Amino acid sequence: MATAVSAPGKVLLAGGYTVLDASCRGLVFALDARIHCITTTTSSADGGQQGAIVVRSPQFEDAVWHYRATDLGPGRGVDVVQTNSDADPNHFILTTLKYVLSYLALPAIPALALTVLAANSYYSQPPPPLPRFNALAVPIKSANKTGLGSSAALVTSLTASLIHHLSSSDSSTLQRTLHNLAQAAHCAAQGKVGSGFDVAAATYGSCEYQRFPPSVLSAIPEPGSPTFVETLTATVNSQWDMTVSPVRLPAGINLVMGDVQCGSSTPGMVKTVLAWRKDAASSGGEDLWRRLDTRNRTLMTTISQLSSGDTTITPTARDQLASNINDIRETVRELGTNAGVEIEPASQTKLLDAAMAVEGVIGGVVPGAGGYDAVCILYLNQGDTGDKVRAFLEGYKLDNGFVKPLEAGQENEGVKKEDLGAYSDVLHYFDGGLV
């Protein structure tokens, strides 16, 4: 029997850059654009050999990875090696397999077949109509990402699918285990310990997020080290010093993501901003940082208050929310100017300001680290406002590109198991069928 799991994408509405600081909070909404992972045990009758793992991403060209998993001995974990050369290495898949199989410490590693499917919103697509999981005739590395957190959703769905498929998964701490293990694998694959808000959203859903200390993960040695399994297991099973508080958009408010197809964010923006903060700490830099965090928290408080009970979005409430968003944008632009990076580039400012002319729009931001990749717009979910916002985005003219609204709305739930019947429309993607 196969095991299907999905994990959502994300949009960091407030907390770009400051979310890296353990004393600051970020507001991250999960999106209903999900990455799915379906895991099946392959029998010897089907050609499966112990430790043989095949991962397919059938929406892309040359996206079939063959792996061999080998137990390295007591405490050292499981080594996973790609055995085919006709697919570019995927460090997120490879590292997740190593970490999850090492954590599970199975007496024997079965032959496995995994299929990964991504919602269309994760990548720039041709014009509709499109099937639910559209196939792009390009390798993954050539597909244009839209910035919804594909790597975090991939690692989280892979982790959860393997855990559910290969172990008893009724523990009261299962969600924490999935989160901690996915964070460890994701950071190892990236080669750095990030803030973790994307994996938190993929696991827990929409939330206010305050990060864990980086030392939690930096203490884990390399796979194959004598203490790797012991340290990984202790880390994954422990309670981390972090905050994840569920949050949702107030009733009557929705969001739309706009894929801004005119370039990409400046490389090294995060390093540049953090270096500026360190250098300018005594000359107003720290004050600006704290002011931004305060304004982010004010927005979170407003959304929390409007989300409680059956609060109606009055004109006063809408104005308050719009004011909170504008305050954040103003501070983000100041941060970008002082640090010398385009967190909210002039072209994005024009786009967001123009969107305010659409009746029902509350405000918008350049989410996360900013740049040219995407915008997020909040609007009153009444009548045909959503259609008007999407029409505005589709018709907006950029100097060197265009904007495309994504079919991705806000989602409360994080990683979850899926019914296998949900994939009846894409059975052709599964080698040998889905059972």
PDB file of C-alpha atoms in Angstrom, residues 233-347:
ATOM      1  CA  THR A 233      17.980  11.497  17.256  1.00  0.00           C
ATOM      2  CA  ALA A 234      18.452  13.530  20.430  1.00  0.00           C
ATOM      3  CA  THR A 235      18.015  16.769  18.479  1.00  0.00           C
ATOM      4  CA  VAL A 236      14.894  15.643  16.621  1.00  0.00           C
ATOM      5  CA  ASN A 237      13.255  14.239  19.763  1.00  0.00           C
ATOM      6  CA  SER A 238      13.881  17.324  21.899  1.00  0.00           C
ATOM      7  CA  GLN A 239      11.683  20.360  22.492  1.00  0.00           C
ATOM      8  CA  TRP A 240      13.267  23.337  20.735  1.00  0.00           C
ATOM      9  CA  ASP A 241      13.264  26.889  22.036  1.00  0.00           C
ATOM     10  CA  MET A 242      10.984  28.397  19.389  1.00  0.00           C
ATOM     11  CA  THR A 243       7.465  29.726  18.953  1.00  0.00           C
ATOM     12  CA  VAL A 244       4.853  28.585  16.459  1.00  0.00           C
ATOM     13  CA  SER A 245       1.437  30.135  17.089  1.00  0.00           C
ATOM     14  CA  PRO A 246      -1.391  29.240  14.677  1.00  0.00           C
ATOM     15  CA  VAL A 247      -2.848  32.178  12.787  1.00  0.00           C
ATOM     16  CA  ARG A 248      -5.353  32.670  10.002  1.00  0.00           C
ATOM     17  CA  LEU A 249      -6.554  35.462   7.806  1.00  0.00           C
ATOM     18  CA  PRO A 250      -9.641  37.191   9.205  1.00  0.00           C
ATOM     19  CA  ALA A 251     -12.946  36.062   7.727  1.00  0.00           C
ATOM     20  CA  GLY A 252     -13.725  38.247   4.750  1.00  0.00           C
ATOM     21  CA  ILE A 253     -10.078  38.789   3.767  1.00  0.00           C
ATOM     22  CA  ASN A 254      -8.125  36.827   1.193  1.00  0.00           C
ATOM     23  CA  LEU A 255      -4.767  37.076  -0.513  1.00  0.00           C
ATOM     24  CA  VAL A 256      -3.461  36.708  -4.029  1.00  0.00           C
ATOM     25  CA  MET A 257       0.115  36.065  -5.076  1.00  0.00           C
ATOM     26  CA  GLY A 258       1.507  37.739  -8.171  1.00  0.00           C
ATOM     27  CA  ASP A 259       4.404  36.099 -10.018  1.00  0.00           C
ATOM     28  CA  VAL A 260       6.485  39.056 -11.210  1.00  0.00           C
ATOM     29  CA  GLN A 261       8.330  37.702 -14.221  1.00  0.00           C
ATOM     30  CA  CYS A 262      10.964  40.341 -14.832  1.00  0.00           C
ATOM     31  CA  GLY A 263      14.117  39.042 -13.214  1.00  0.00           C
ATOM     32  CA  SER A 264      15.280  37.685  -9.881  1.00  0.00           C
ATOM     33  CA  SER A 265      16.355  38.994  -6.522  1.00  0.00           C
ATOM     34  CA  THR A 266      19.870  40.324  -6.148  1.00  0.00           C
ATOM     35  CA  PRO A 267      22.202  37.517  -4.980  1.00  0.00           C
ATOM     36  CA  GLY A 268      23.523  37.959  -1.480  1.00  0.00           C
ATOM     37  CA  MET A 269      20.778  40.338  -0.318  1.00  0.00           C
ATOM     38  CA  VAL A 270      20.492  38.665   3.070  1.00  0.00           C
ATOM     39  CA  LYS A 271      24.246  38.737   3.695  1.00  0.00           C
ATOM     40  CA  THR A 272      24.370  42.389   2.660  1.00  0.00           C
ATOM     41  CA  VAL A 273      21.547  43.412   4.987  1.00  0.00           C
ATOM     42  CA  LEU A 274      22.976  41.490   7.947  1.00  0.00           C
ATOM     43  CA  ALA A 275      26.425  42.976   7.350  1.00  0.00           C
ATOM     44  CA  TRP A 276      24.897  46.460   7.240  1.00  0.00           C
ATOM     45  CA  ARG A 277      23.044  45.819  10.496  1.00  0.00           C
ATOM     46  CA  LYS A 278      26.273  44.811  12.211  1.00  0.00           C
ATOM     47  CA  ASP A 279      28.210  47.796  10.875  1.00  0.00           C
ATOM     48  CA  ALA A 280      25.432  50.312  11.540  1.00  0.00           C
ATOM     49  CA  ALA A 281      24.393  49.028  14.968  1.00  0.00           C
ATOM     50  CA  SER A 282      25.673  52.122  16.756  1.00  0.00           C
ATOM     51  CA  SER A 283      24.442  54.609  14.152  1.00  0.00           C
ATOM     52  CA  GLY A 284      20.736  53.869  14.040  1.00  0.00           C
ATOM     53  CA  GLY A 285      20.806  50.459  12.398  1.00  0.00           C
ATOM     54  CA  GLU A 286      19.634  48.581  15.476  1.00  0.00           C
ATOM     55  CA  ASP A 287      16.883  51.132  16.105  1.00  0.00           C
ATOM     56  CA  LEU A 288      15.601  50.648  12.551  1.00  0.00           C
ATOM     57  CA  TRP A 289      15.699  46.861  12.978  1.00  0.00           C
ATOM     58  CA  ARG A 290      13.684  47.060  16.203  1.00  0.00           C
ATOM     59  CA  ARG A 291      11.216  49.509  14.670  1.00  0.00           C
ATOM     60  CA  LEU A 292      10.575  47.074  11.828  1.00  0.00           C
ATOM     61  CA  ASP A 293       9.997  44.197  14.254  1.00  0.00           C
ATOM     62  CA  THR A 294       7.614  46.362  16.289  1.00  0.00           C
ATOM     63  CA  ARG A 295       5.619  47.233  13.180  1.00  0.00           C
ATOM     64  CA  ASN A 296       5.533  43.583  12.135  1.00  0.00           C
ATOM     65  CA  ARG A 297       4.155  42.630  15.548  1.00  0.00           C
ATOM     66  CA  THR A 298       1.560  45.401  15.337  1.00  0.00           C
ATOM     67  CA  LEU A 299       0.278  43.887  12.085  1.00  0.00           C
ATOM     68  CA  MET A 300       0.156  40.458  13.731  1.00  0.00           C
ATOM     69  CA  THR A 301      -1.858  41.870  16.623  1.00  0.00           C
ATOM     70  CA  THR A 302      -4.331  43.520  14.251  1.00  0.00           C
ATOM     71  CA  ILE A 303      -4.806  40.312  12.253  1.00  0.00           C
ATOM     72  CA  SER A 304      -5.176  38.262  15.440  1.00  0.00           C
ATOM     73  CA  GLN A 305      -7.829  40.625  16.785  1.00  0.00           C
ATOM     74  CA  LEU A 306      -9.754  40.626  13.513  1.00  0.00           C
ATOM     75  CA  SER A 307      -9.552  36.821  13.335  1.00  0.00           C
ATOM     76  CA  SER A 308     -11.127  36.262  16.754  1.00  0.00           C
ATOM     77  CA  GLY A 309     -14.810  35.455  16.762  1.00  0.00           C
ATOM     78  CA  ASP A 310     -17.037  36.710  13.961  1.00  0.00           C
ATOM     79  CA  THR A 311     -15.488  40.143  13.751  1.00  0.00           C
ATOM     80  CA  THR A 312     -16.766  42.082  10.760  1.00  0.00           C
ATOM     81  CA  ILE A 313     -14.177  43.920   8.704  1.00  0.00           C
ATOM     82  CA  THR A 314     -15.423  47.461   9.205  1.00  0.00           C
ATOM     83  CA  PRO A 315     -14.002  50.432   7.272  1.00  0.00           C
ATOM     84  CA  THR A 316     -12.079  51.357  10.422  1.00  0.00           C
ATOM     85  CA  ALA A 317     -10.604  47.851  10.703  1.00  0.00           C
ATOM     86  CA  ARG A 318      -9.667  47.878   7.036  1.00  0.00           C
ATOM     87  CA  ASP A 319      -7.960  51.253   7.414  1.00  0.00           C
ATOM     88  CA  GLN A 320      -6.048  49.988  10.448  1.00  0.00           C
ATOM     89  CA  LEU A 321      -4.819  46.955   8.535  1.00  0.00           C
ATOM     90  CA  ALA A 322      -3.855  49.090   5.542  1.00  0.00           C
ATOM     91  CA  SER A 323      -1.978  51.482   7.824  1.00  0.00           C
ATOM     92  CA  ASN A 324      -0.059  48.596   9.439  1.00  0.00           C
ATOM     93  CA  ILE A 325       0.988  47.294   6.015  1.00  0.00           C
ATOM     94  CA  ASN A 326       2.050  50.733   4.817  1.00  0.00           C
ATOM     95  CA  ASP A 327       4.114  51.270   7.971  1.00  0.00           C
ATOM     96  CA  ILE A 328       5.968  48.008   7.308  1.00  0.00           C
ATOM     97  CA  ARG A 329       6.566  48.879   3.658  1.00  0.00           C
ATOM     98  CA  GLU A 330       7.922  52.284   4.625  1.00  0.00           C
ATOM     99  CA  THR A 331      10.365  50.748   7.099  1.00  0.00           C
ATOM    100  CA  VAL A 332      11.406  48.003   4.664  1.00  0.00           C
ATOM    101  CA  ARG A 333      12.199  50.611   2.012  1.00  0.00           C
ATOM    102  CA  GLU A 334      14.265  52.537   4.553  1.00  0.00           C
ATOM    103  CA  LEU A 335      16.123  49.347   5.468  1.00  0.00           C
ATOM    104  CA  GLY A 336      16.793  48.615   1.807  1.00  0.00           C
ATOM    105  CA  THR A 337      18.032  52.133   1.100  1.00  0.00           C
ATOM    106  CA  ASN A 338      20.364  52.136   4.090  1.00  0.00           C
ATOM    107  CA  ALA A 339      21.709  48.648   3.339  1.00  0.00           C
ATOM    108  CA  GLY A 340      22.045  49.301  -0.384  1.00  0.00           C
ATOM    109  CA  VAL A 341      19.723  46.507  -1.568  1.00  0.00           C
ATOM    110  CA  GLU A 342      16.415  46.632  -3.430  1.00  0.00           C
ATOM    111  CA  ILE A 343      14.116  44.931  -0.935  1.00  0.00           C
ATOM    112  CA  GLU A 344      11.129  46.779  -2.409  1.00  0.00           C
ATOM    113  CA  PRO A 345      12.384  47.906  -5.841  1.00  0.00           C
ATOM    114  CA  ALA A 346      10.848  51.001  -7.416  1.00  0.00           C
ATOM    115  CA  SER A 347       8.979  48.886  -9.972  1.00  0.00           C
TER     116      SER A 347
END
